[in-house]
Amino acid sequence: MTGKVTAKSDGSALVGVSVQVQGTTTGTTTDAAGNFKISVPGSESVLVFSQVGMLRQTITVGNQTQLAVTLEEEAGNLNEVVVVGYGAQKKSVVTGAISSVKSSDLATMPITRLEEALQGRASGLTIASSSGQPGSGSSVRVRGITTLNNNDPLWVVDGVVIDNGGIGYLNQSDIESIEVLKDAASQAIYGARAAAGVILVTTKKGKAGSIQVNYNGFYGVSSPAKKLDLLNATQYATIRNEASVNAGGQPVYANPAALGAGTDWQSIIFNNNARRQQHELSLSGGSEKSTFYLSLGYIDQEGIVATDISKYKRLNLRLNSTHKIAKWLNFGQNLGYARDKSIGLGNTNSEFGGPLSSVINLDPLTPTVVTDPAVAGAAPYTNIGIRRDANGNPYGISQSVAQEITNPLAYIQTRLGNNSWADNFVGNAYLEAEPIKGLKVRSTLGAKLSFWGGENFSPLAWLNATTITSQTSFNRSNNRRLDWNLENTLSYTREIGAHNVSVLLGQGAYQDNNTQMTSVTFYNIPADRFEDASLNYKRPTDQRSSDGSEGALHKVSSLFARINYNYNEKYLVQGLIRRDGSSRFGANNKYGIFPSLSLGWVLSRENFFPSQSVVNFFKLRGGYGIVGNDAIGDFAYLSTIGSGRNYTFGTSGSYIIGYSPNAPANPDLKWEQTSQTNIGFDATLLNNVSVTLEWFKKVTTDVLQNPRIPQYVGAISNPAANVADISNQGVELELGYNKKFGDFNLSLNGNVSYIKNKVTNLGRGVEYLSGGQSFQASSYPITRTAVGQPINSFFGFQTMGIFQTIEDVNNYKSSDGTVIQPGAKPGDFRWADLNGDGKITDLDRTFLGNPTPTITYGFTLNAAYKAFDLVFFGQGAAGNKIFQGLRRLDIQNANWQTKVLDRWTGPGTTNSYPRIVSGDPNKNFLNPSDFYLEDGGYFRIKTLQLGYSLPKAVISKVGMQRARIYLMSQNLLTFTKYTGYDPEIGGGVLSIDRGIYPQARSFMLGLNVGF
């Protein structure tokens, strides 16, 4: 029998299609013209036609002697190419765990920073915004918390390694694809710095052909999605009176009802019409010899909190080009520049000062401004430095709430004009030769050159009795950093029949942290505004200060190799090894070796795989690898010398600057090591459904830490050592559905991840490490890292309801009959005596919850009908607790949330919110406890967009290829039980809310055109 196989999409001949007689080993493949010839046993024979990327088809031969077969492309686009590090592979033959986000997923999305592009779109990632302040970054965790050190992933942009804090320079419209390497089998090609995950970013390139011009931009407004329910003036006075009376005092306010609503500080500080705009223009094109991509981007965004001192602007430029110098020689470069300027609050998740913390804690009795001349003309409004509004009225100063809590309007006046800025140049250039077919030699030089700094002016200010600036100061700082890498690779690809082999050999040299910093401050300059401040006001030496520093160079030298083999794209093997040497380790353990092996088996290409229409493609894969981490700081293996150990001699009062060793040396310090096992499968079902399911377990050993040593050693600091082990285990699921119904196109994509984190070892004799997260006026930290628990678990006291009567207090006894809380009163918390010693002490604290979500998920719907299209994107997290520490406990008269109105006021009124009493003798609020913990789960409608594309018959008359207008919202709705501003709280330790700057809700109108 003979025949020909063509593609349904364009009728082209399909080469290499497998043609098998079902149930036998008889088979062949189509030639260059798509033709085949095969012997069949009889008319009942069934032929099976299959090719990667095409839907499998079966045909009963019958009496036919010649066949015309048409194959349809498979859903999920298995021929899609994904970047794997130093190369690319077809998705169908990838054996590692890689999640990919393409430029089409990001088009028209309101993304300011790159991290937002991944949140909810890739499984295995936990991403939480550090702040809603414009330009702020996010905490990114790949498959859990891997170490007690730096858990930020390694970012690689066009082959250039980028420090995590500097990734915000990228313009989303310049991104072609983002690949997240999640398992060690994929990460090991980056060896020493890959333990926390690797994220590869590829920017767009030009294509041969006519010049393409594209513009995309939007304009909109932002507002707070939520405000706290805070007490008004009457409620505040009522609670203050009750607290005083409960402590044996007299009421503070004679007639609370007469005070009315008072000042709503949130309405004053929040902006419901904060502007934001984003514009991107690109040109691309070229010839067969050269191509180019040129783009310009601009972002201007105002913050919703204290807008005058919360703004962000960024300008982006990019030029990428490729040039064919000769038939065998190519040259290319990628160059990006970003200039950003940020005016920020500075403390965006802190209970200590700043406008947001002041809004939460300031009493509603204080007026925003004082208009009564009698009051304005008396103390404290006669003090030097009182801030005033445009009419000359002084801003109100609270008589009840002080310390860092100040009138936010006055505070803003002292920060106007202060800013930070950055210039980032990031790029690489490469030369690639192919002397013989399949053999490529490539040299790449990449670098990131950064300049950044800031200007800050502090005028004379008297904000309250404890927040006073008695002399003006103007500070200017400048920084510079240069990171570079040089890589040389040799690759060879060969096909021999059904055998496909690819070999990569490489060498790399990397250097970072080449930094310089200078800073100078002039005091008592004659200025009252930022605009008037200048270093031209020369000051005496005793009214000037300066500082400077230089970074210690971090160097890594590497050799690596990788081999990929597949037989007929059915049996897949990848093995790789990398050897890294780091300047952060001594001669004993300078080098680390990081190997990996991964295997794949495409069962759907086997003859025995049943012919049916349910499972169209099925690939099993698994792998094991080891990666490293050297994020312990520079020269930790040595006993370095530190300054600042000053000593006074004699009676003159003068001192000598002293130097001494920082910590004992540890020449045996070595690489932190993370091994990971990954097992999963990829499948296409019912022609339109794609499924990826994975299980993984990764174990980090020899975690780099600074264990405590006895004080009698006399060291200033603890030495670095390899002392801890951590385990992460989880499951990830990705689902996709694509279908066309006439003029209606539907695409659904979702992912969900579950992860369990546990500390398995903290070193000899060490059971736990206390978190540095102290709880306000309490001396107790609120987190603890301990063996058998997740990292940074919440740790505190456990409540057992509220004493309703004095009999309840007296009846709460230990086993020997001792009253456990003899000083308690009805309305106080009953604390759990967990160690049974008959009293409540720090030994009764316990683990209360996990701050890191165990479940993360995302869902995207794309639908289009004729000229209309709809995008819905939502993401969420679950399984974590949030510690809400918003109220200042060391300021007894700070305001409360309205939850306090449900406090205990008598037997039977409540069993969850204790009484209010001045001094808090039972430490109902001072003790960090489960009282402060809330469910951190949420689901957020991140993006909702409706677009309309103008008819081509209309736009073609003016030379346009496309024109689309769209309405879009961001953070439209958030479904959560959490009562704070925002359940998404990033930072060093996730889910601790000290007054997080909330993410804004935005509405935008946009335009996308192409020529």
Coordinates of C-alpha atoms in Angstrom, one line a residue, residues 396-854:
G396 CA -3.1 69.2 64.3
I397 CA -0.9 67.5 66.9
S398 CA -2.3 64.7 69.0
Q399 CA -2.4 65.1 72.8
S400 CA -3.1 61.4 73.2
V401 CA -0.9 59.6 70.7
A402 CA 2.8 60.4 70.3
Q403 CA 6.2 58.8 69.7
E404 CA 6.6 58.2 65.9
I405 CA 2.8 58.5 65.3
T406 CA 2.4 62.0 63.8
N407 CA -0.1 63.9 61.7
P408 CA 0.5 62.3 58.3
L409 CA -0.1 65.6 56.5
A410 CA 2.6 67.3 58.5
Y411 CA 4.9 64.3 58.0
I412 CA 4.4 64.5 54.2
Q413 CA 5.5 68.1 54.2
T414 CA 8.9 67.0 55.7
R415 CA 9.5 64.5 52.9
L416 CA 8.4 66.4 49.8
G417 CA 10.9 66.1 46.9
N418 CA 13.0 63.3 48.5
N419 CA 13.7 60.6 45.9
S420 CA 15.8 57.7 44.8
W421 CA 16.9 57.1 41.2
A422 CA 18.7 54.4 39.2
D423 CA 20.2 54.0 35.8
N424 CA 20.7 50.4 34.6
F425 CA 22.5 49.2 31.5
V426 CA 22.1 45.5 30.8
G427 CA 23.3 43.7 27.7
N428 CA 25.4 41.1 26.0
A429 CA 27.1 40.5 22.7
Y430 CA 27.8 37.2 21.1
L431 CA 29.7 35.7 18.2
E432 CA 28.6 32.3 16.9
A433 CA 30.4 30.2 14.3
E434 CA 29.2 27.0 12.6
P435 CA 32.3 25.7 10.7
I436 CA 30.5 22.5 9.9
K437 CA 26.8 21.6 9.9
G438 CA 25.6 20.9 13.5
L439 CA 28.8 22.2 15.2
K440 CA 28.5 25.6 16.8
V441 CA 31.1 27.6 18.7
R442 CA 29.7 30.6 20.7
S443 CA 31.3 33.3 22.8
T444 CA 29.1 35.6 24.9
L445 CA 30.1 38.6 27.0
G446 CA 27.4 40.0 29.2
A447 CA 27.3 42.8 31.8
K448 CA 25.1 44.9 34.0
L449 CA 26.3 48.4 34.9
S450 CA 24.2 50.2 37.5
F451 CA 24.2 53.7 38.9
W452 CA 21.8 54.6 41.7
G453 CA 21.4 57.0 44.5
G454 CA 19.1 59.4 46.2
E455 CA 18.6 62.9 47.6
N456 CA 16.9 63.6 50.9
F457 CA 16.2 66.9 52.7
S458 CA 14.9 67.2 56.3
P459 CA 13.6 70.7 57.2
L460 CA 13.2 71.9 60.8
A461 CA 10.1 70.1 62.1
W462 CA 8.2 69.8 65.3
L463 CA 5.7 67.0 64.7
N464 CA 5.1 66.1 68.3
A465 CA 6.9 66.1 71.6
T466 CA 9.0 63.1 70.7
T467 CA 9.5 63.6 66.9
I468 CA 11.5 66.8 66.5
T469 CA 14.1 67.7 63.8
S470 CA 16.2 70.5 65.3
Q471 CA 18.5 71.1 62.4
T472 CA 18.1 70.9 58.7
S473 CA 20.1 68.3 56.7
F474 CA 20.6 67.5 53.1
N475 CA 22.0 64.1 52.0
R476 CA 23.1 63.0 48.5
S477 CA 24.3 59.5 47.9
N478 CA 25.8 57.8 44.7
N479 CA 26.4 54.2 44.0
R480 CA 27.9 52.2 41.2
R481 CA 28.0 48.5 40.5
L482 CA 29.4 46.4 37.6
D483 CA 28.6 42.7 37.2
W484 CA 29.8 40.8 34.2
N485 CA 30.0 37.2 32.8
L486 CA 32.0 35.6 30.0
E487 CA 30.8 32.3 28.6
N488 CA 32.2 30.1 25.8
T489 CA 30.2 27.1 24.5
L490 CA 30.7 24.3 22.0
S491 CA 27.7 22.4 20.9
Y492 CA 27.1 19.7 18.4
T493 CA 23.8 18.3 17.1
R494 CA 23.4 15.2 14.9
E495 CA 20.6 13.0 13.6
I496 CA 21.4 9.5 12.6
G497 CA 18.2 7.8 11.5
A498 CA 15.9 7.8 14.5
H499 CA 18.8 8.7 16.8
N500 CA 19.1 12.4 17.9
V501 CA 22.1 13.6 19.9
S502 CA 23.1 17.0 21.2
V503 CA 26.2 17.7 23.1
L504 CA 27.1 20.9 24.9
L505 CA 30.5 21.9 26.5
G506 CA 30.9 25.2 28.2
Q507 CA 33.1 27.4 30.3
G508 CA 32.1 30.5 32.2
A509 CA 33.6 33.2 34.3
Y510 CA 31.5 35.5 36.5
Q511 CA 32.1 38.5 38.7
D512 CA 29.7 40.6 40.7
N513 CA 29.5 43.0 43.6
N514 CA 32.0 45.4 42.1
T515 CA 30.4 48.3 44.0
Q516 CA 31.3 51.8 45.2
M517 CA 29.3 54.1 47.4
T518 CA 29.7 57.7 48.5
S519 CA 27.4 59.7 50.7
V520 CA 27.6 63.2 52.0
T521 CA 25.3 65.2 54.4
F522 CA 25.3 68.9 55.1
Y523 CA 23.6 70.1 58.3
N524 CA 22.0 73.5 59.1
I525 CA 21.7 74.6 55.6
P526 CA 19.4 77.7 55.2
A527 CA 16.5 76.0 53.4
D528 CA 13.0 75.0 54.3
R529 CA 12.1 73.1 51.1
F530 CA 13.7 70.4 49.0
E531 CA 13.8 72.7 46.0
D532 CA 16.0 75.1 47.9
A533 CA 18.4 72.6 49.4
S534 CA 21.8 72.4 47.9
L535 CA 25.4 71.3 48.6
N536 CA 26.4 74.7 47.5
Y537 CA 25.7 75.9 51.0
K538 CA 29.1 75.2 52.3
R539 CA 29.2 74.2 56.0
P540 CA 31.9 74.0 58.6
T541 CA 33.6 70.6 59.0
D542 CA 31.6 70.0 62.2
Q543 CA 28.4 70.4 60.2
R544 CA 29.3 67.9 57.5
S545 CA 29.4 64.1 57.5
S546 CA 30.4 61.7 54.8
D547 CA 30.7 58.0 54.3
G548 CA 31.8 55.5 51.6
S549 CA 32.3 51.9 50.9
E550 CA 33.5 49.4 48.3
G551 CA 32.1 45.9 47.8
A552 CA 34.1 42.7 48.0
L553 CA 34.3 41.0 44.6
H554 CA 32.4 37.8 44.2
K555 CA 33.9 35.5 41.6
V556 CA 32.7 32.2 40.1
S557 CA 34.6 30.1 37.6
S558 CA 32.7 27.2 35.9
L559 CA 33.0 24.3 33.5
F560 CA 29.8 22.5 32.4
A561 CA 28.7 19.8 30.0
R562 CA 25.3 18.4 28.8
I563 CA 24.2 15.6 26.6
N564 CA 20.7 15.1 25.2
Y565 CA 19.7 12.0 23.4
N566 CA 16.4 10.7 22.1
Y567 CA 15.4 7.8 19.9
N568 CA 12.6 8.7 17.5
E569 CA 11.5 11.3 20.1
K570 CA 10.3 8.3 22.1
Y571 CA 13.0 7.5 24.6
L572 CA 14.6 10.7 26.1
V573 CA 17.8 11.1 28.1
Q574 CA 19.5 14.2 29.5
G575 CA 22.6 14.2 31.6
L576 CA 24.6 17.2 32.7
I577 CA 27.4 18.2 35.1
R578 CA 28.8 21.5 36.2
R579 CA 31.9 22.4 38.3
D580 CA 31.9 25.7 40.0
G581 CA 34.6 27.4 42.0
S582 CA 33.6 30.4 44.2
S583 CA 35.7 33.1 45.9
R584 CA 33.4 32.7 49.0
F585 CA 35.1 29.4 50.0
G586 CA 38.7 28.6 50.9
A587 CA 41.1 26.2 49.4
N588 CA 39.7 23.2 51.3
N589 CA 36.3 23.4 49.5
K590 CA 36.5 26.0 46.8
Y591 CA 35.0 23.8 44.1
G592 CA 31.6 22.1 43.9
I593 CA 30.3 19.5 41.4
F594 CA 26.7 19.5 40.5
P595 CA 25.3 16.7 38.3
S596 CA 21.9 15.7 37.1
L597 CA 20.1 13.0 35.1
S598 CA 16.6 13.1 33.7
L599 CA 14.7 10.5 31.6
G600 CA 11.6 10.6 29.5
W601 CA 9.4 8.1 27.8
V602 CA 6.7 9.0 25.3
L603 CA 4.4 6.1 25.7
S604 CA 2.0 7.4 23.0
R605 CA 4.6 6.7 20.4
E606 CA 4.8 3.0 21.3
N607 CA 3.0 0.5 19.0
F608 CA 1.3 -1.1 22.0
F609 CA -0.3 2.2 23.1
P610 CA -4.0 1.8 22.4
S611 CA -5.4 3.7 19.5
Q612 CA -8.2 5.9 20.8
S613 CA -9.3 9.5 20.9
V614 CA -9.0 10.1 24.6
V615 CA -5.2 10.1 25.2
N616 CA -3.5 11.7 22.2
F617 CA -0.1 12.2 23.8
F618 CA 1.5 10.9 27.0
K619 CA 5.0 11.4 28.3
L620 CA 6.4 10.1 31.5
R621 CA 9.5 11.8 32.9
G622 CA 11.7 12.0 35.9
G623 CA 15.0 13.3 37.1
Y624 CA 17.4 13.8 39.9
G625 CA 20.0 16.5 40.4
I626 CA 22.1 18.5 42.8
V627 CA 22.5 22.2 42.8
G628 CA 24.3 24.6 45.1
N629 CA 24.3 27.9 47.0
D630 CA 27.1 30.1 48.1
A631 CA 25.0 33.0 49.5
I632 CA 26.9 33.3 52.8
G633 CA 28.7 36.6 52.2
D634 CA 32.2 37.2 51.2
F635 CA 35.3 35.8 53.0
A636 CA 33.2 34.0 55.6
Y637 CA 35.8 31.2 55.6
L638 CA 38.4 33.7 56.9
S639 CA 38.8 35.6 60.2
T640 CA 38.3 39.1 58.7
I641 CA 39.1 42.3 60.5
G642 CA 36.3 44.8 61.3
S643 CA 36.4 48.4 62.4
G644 CA 34.4 50.5 64.9
R645 CA 35.8 48.8 68.0
N646 CA 36.7 52.2 69.5
Y647 CA 38.3 52.7 72.9
T648 CA 38.8 55.7 75.1
F649 CA 42.2 56.4 76.7
G650 CA 42.8 58.7 79.6
T651 CA 40.4 61.4 80.8
S652 CA 40.3 63.6 77.7
G653 CA 37.2 61.9 76.3
S654 CA 38.8 61.3 72.9
Y655 CA 38.8 57.8 71.5
I656 CA 40.9 55.8 69.2
I657 CA 39.3 53.9 66.3
G658 CA 39.9 50.2 66.9
Y659 CA 40.1 47.1 64.8
S660 CA 39.7 43.4 65.7
P661 CA 38.7 40.1 64.2
N662 CA 35.0 39.6 63.4
A663 CA 34.7 35.9 64.0
P664 CA 36.9 32.8 64.0
A665 CA 37.9 31.4 60.6
N666 CA 36.4 28.2 59.1
P667 CA 38.6 26.9 56.3
D668 CA 36.3 23.9 55.9
L669 CA 33.3 26.0 54.9
K670 CA 31.7 24.5 51.8
W671 CA 28.8 24.7 49.4
E672 CA 25.2 24.5 50.6
Q673 CA 23.7 21.7 48.6
T674 CA 20.2 21.0 47.4
S675 CA 19.2 17.6 45.8
Q676 CA 15.9 17.2 44.1
T677 CA 13.9 14.3 42.8
N678 CA 11.1 15.0 40.2
I679 CA 8.6 12.6 38.7
G680 CA 5.8 13.7 36.4
F681 CA 3.9 13.3 33.2
D682 CA 2.7 15.5 30.3
A683 CA -0.4 14.5 28.4
T684 CA -2.9 15.7 25.8
L685 CA -6.4 14.5 26.2
L686 CA -9.4 14.6 23.9
N687 CA -7.4 16.6 21.4
N688 CA -7.8 19.8 23.3
V689 CA -6.9 19.3 26.9
S690 CA -3.3 19.5 28.2
V691 CA -2.3 18.1 31.6
T692 CA 1.0 18.2 33.5
L693 CA 1.2 16.6 36.9
E694 CA 4.4 16.5 39.0
W695 CA 5.6 15.3 42.3
F696 CA 8.9 16.5 43.8
K697 CA 11.0 16.3 46.8
K698 CA 14.1 18.4 47.5
V699 CA 16.4 18.3 50.4
T700 CA 18.9 21.0 51.3
T701 CA 21.9 19.9 53.3
D702 CA 24.9 21.7 54.8
V703 CA 22.8 25.0 55.0
L704 CA 25.1 27.9 55.5
Q705 CA 24.5 29.6 58.8
N706 CA 26.3 31.5 61.7
P707 CA 25.8 29.1 64.7
R708 CA 26.1 30.6 68.1
I709 CA 29.5 30.1 69.9
P710 CA 30.2 30.6 73.6
Q711 CA 30.7 34.2 74.6
Y712 CA 34.0 33.4 76.4
V713 CA 35.5 32.9 72.9
G714 CA 35.5 36.7 72.8
A715 CA 34.4 37.0 69.2
I716 CA 32.3 39.9 68.0
S717 CA 30.3 37.7 65.6
N718 CA 29.6 34.0 65.1
P719 CA 31.6 32.1 62.4
A720 CA 30.0 30.7 59.3
A721 CA 29.4 27.0 59.1
N722 CA 27.4 24.3 57.4
V723 CA 24.9 23.3 60.1
A724 CA 21.3 22.7 58.9
D725 CA 19.1 20.6 56.7
I726 CA 15.7 21.5 55.1
S727 CA 13.1 19.5 53.2
N728 CA 10.5 20.6 50.7
Q729 CA 8.0 18.2 49.1
G730 CA 5.0 19.0 46.9
V731 CA 2.7 18.3 44.0
E732 CA 2.0 20.6 41.0
L733 CA -0.8 20.4 38.4
E734 CA -1.2 22.4 35.2
L735 CA -4.3 22.2 33.0
G736 CA -5.1 23.7 29.7
Y737 CA -8.0 23.7 27.3
N738 CA -8.1 25.2 23.8
K739 CA -11.1 24.9 21.4
K740 CA -12.5 26.8 18.5
F741 CA -16.3 26.7 17.9
G742 CA -16.9 28.5 14.6
D743 CA -16.3 32.3 15.4
F744 CA -15.8 31.6 19.0
N745 CA -12.3 30.8 20.5
L746 CA -11.9 29.6 24.0
S747 CA -8.8 29.0 26.0
L748 CA -8.7 28.0 29.7
N749 CA -5.5 27.5 31.7
G750 CA -5.1 26.8 35.3
N751 CA -2.5 25.6 37.8
V752 CA -2.3 24.6 41.4
S753 CA 0.6 23.7 43.7
Y754 CA 0.9 22.2 47.1
I755 CA 4.1 22.3 49.1
K756 CA 5.2 21.2 52.5
N757 CA 8.3 22.7 54.1
K758 CA 10.1 21.3 57.1
V759 CA 13.4 21.9 58.9
T760 CA 15.0 18.6 59.6
N761 CA 18.3 19.6 61.3
L762 CA 19.7 22.8 62.8
G763 CA 23.1 21.5 64.0
R764 CA 24.3 19.7 67.0
G765 CA 22.4 20.6 70.1
V766 CA 20.3 23.3 68.4
E767 CA 16.5 22.8 68.5
Y768 CA 15.4 26.2 67.2
L769 CA 16.4 29.6 65.9
S770 CA 14.3 32.6 67.1
G771 CA 13.1 34.9 64.4
G772 CA 14.2 38.5 64.5
Q773 CA 10.6 39.5 64.3
S774 CA 10.1 41.0 67.7
F775 CA 6.5 42.0 68.6
Q776 CA 6.4 45.7 69.5
A777 CA 6.5 46.3 73.3
S778 CA 6.7 42.5 74.0
S779 CA 10.2 41.0 74.3
Y780 CA 9.1 37.9 72.5
P781 CA 9.8 37.2 68.9
I782 CA 6.8 36.0 66.9
T783 CA 8.5 33.5 64.7
R784 CA 10.7 30.5 65.3
T785 CA 12.5 28.1 63.0
A786 CA 12.7 24.7 64.7
V787 CA 13.3 21.0 63.8
G788 CA 10.1 19.4 62.5
Q789 CA 8.4 22.7 61.7
P790 CA 8.2 25.0 58.6
I791 CA 10.7 27.8 58.5
N792 CA 9.7 31.0 60.3
S793 CA 6.6 29.4 61.9
F794 CA 4.6 31.7 64.1
F795 CA 5.3 31.0 67.8
G796 CA 3.5 32.4 70.8
F797 CA 0.9 31.8 73.5
Q798 CA -2.3 29.8 73.0
T799 CA -5.6 31.2 74.2
M800 CA -8.3 29.0 75.8
G801 CA -11.2 31.4 75.8
I802 CA -11.9 34.2 78.3
F803 CA -12.6 34.0 82.0
Q804 CA -16.2 35.0 82.4
T805 CA -16.3 35.1 86.3
I806 CA -13.9 35.3 89.2
E807 CA -14.9 31.7 89.9
D808 CA -13.5 30.8 86.4
V809 CA -10.2 32.4 87.4
N810 CA -10.0 30.5 90.8
N811 CA -11.0 27.2 89.2
Y812 CA -8.2 27.3 86.6
K813 CA -5.7 25.3 88.6
S814 CA -2.7 23.0 88.0
S815 CA -2.6 19.4 88.9
D816 CA -1.3 20.3 92.4
G817 CA -4.2 22.8 93.0
T818 CA -2.3 26.0 92.3
V819 CA -4.2 28.8 90.6
I820 CA -2.5 29.3 87.3
Q821 CA -3.4 32.9 86.7
P822 CA -4.0 34.4 90.2
G823 CA -3.8 38.0 88.9
A824 CA -6.3 37.6 86.1
K825 CA -9.8 39.2 86.2
P826 CA -13.0 38.3 84.4
G827 CA -12.7 39.3 80.8
D828 CA -9.0 38.3 80.6
F829 CA -7.6 35.5 78.3
R830 CA -7.2 32.1 79.8
W831 CA -3.6 31.2 78.7
A832 CA -2.8 27.5 78.0
D833 CA -0.3 26.1 80.6
L834 CA 1.3 23.8 78.1
N835 CA 4.2 22.6 80.2
G836 CA 2.0 22.0 83.3
D837 CA 4.1 23.9 85.8
G838 CA 1.2 25.8 87.2
K839 CA 2.1 29.2 85.8
I840 CA 2.3 31.1 82.5
T841 CA 5.8 31.7 81.3
D842 CA 7.7 31.9 78.0
L843 CA 7.9 28.1 78.2
D844 CA 4.2 27.9 77.5
R845 CA 4.6 29.3 74.0
T846 CA 3.9 27.0 71.1
F847 CA 3.8 26.8 67.3
L848 CA 0.7 28.6 66.0
G849 CA 0.8 28.5 62.2
N850 CA 2.7 28.7 59.0
P851 CA 3.3 32.1 57.4
T852 CA 4.1 30.6 54.0
P853 CA 1.1 29.5 51.8
T854 CA 1.1 25.7 51.2

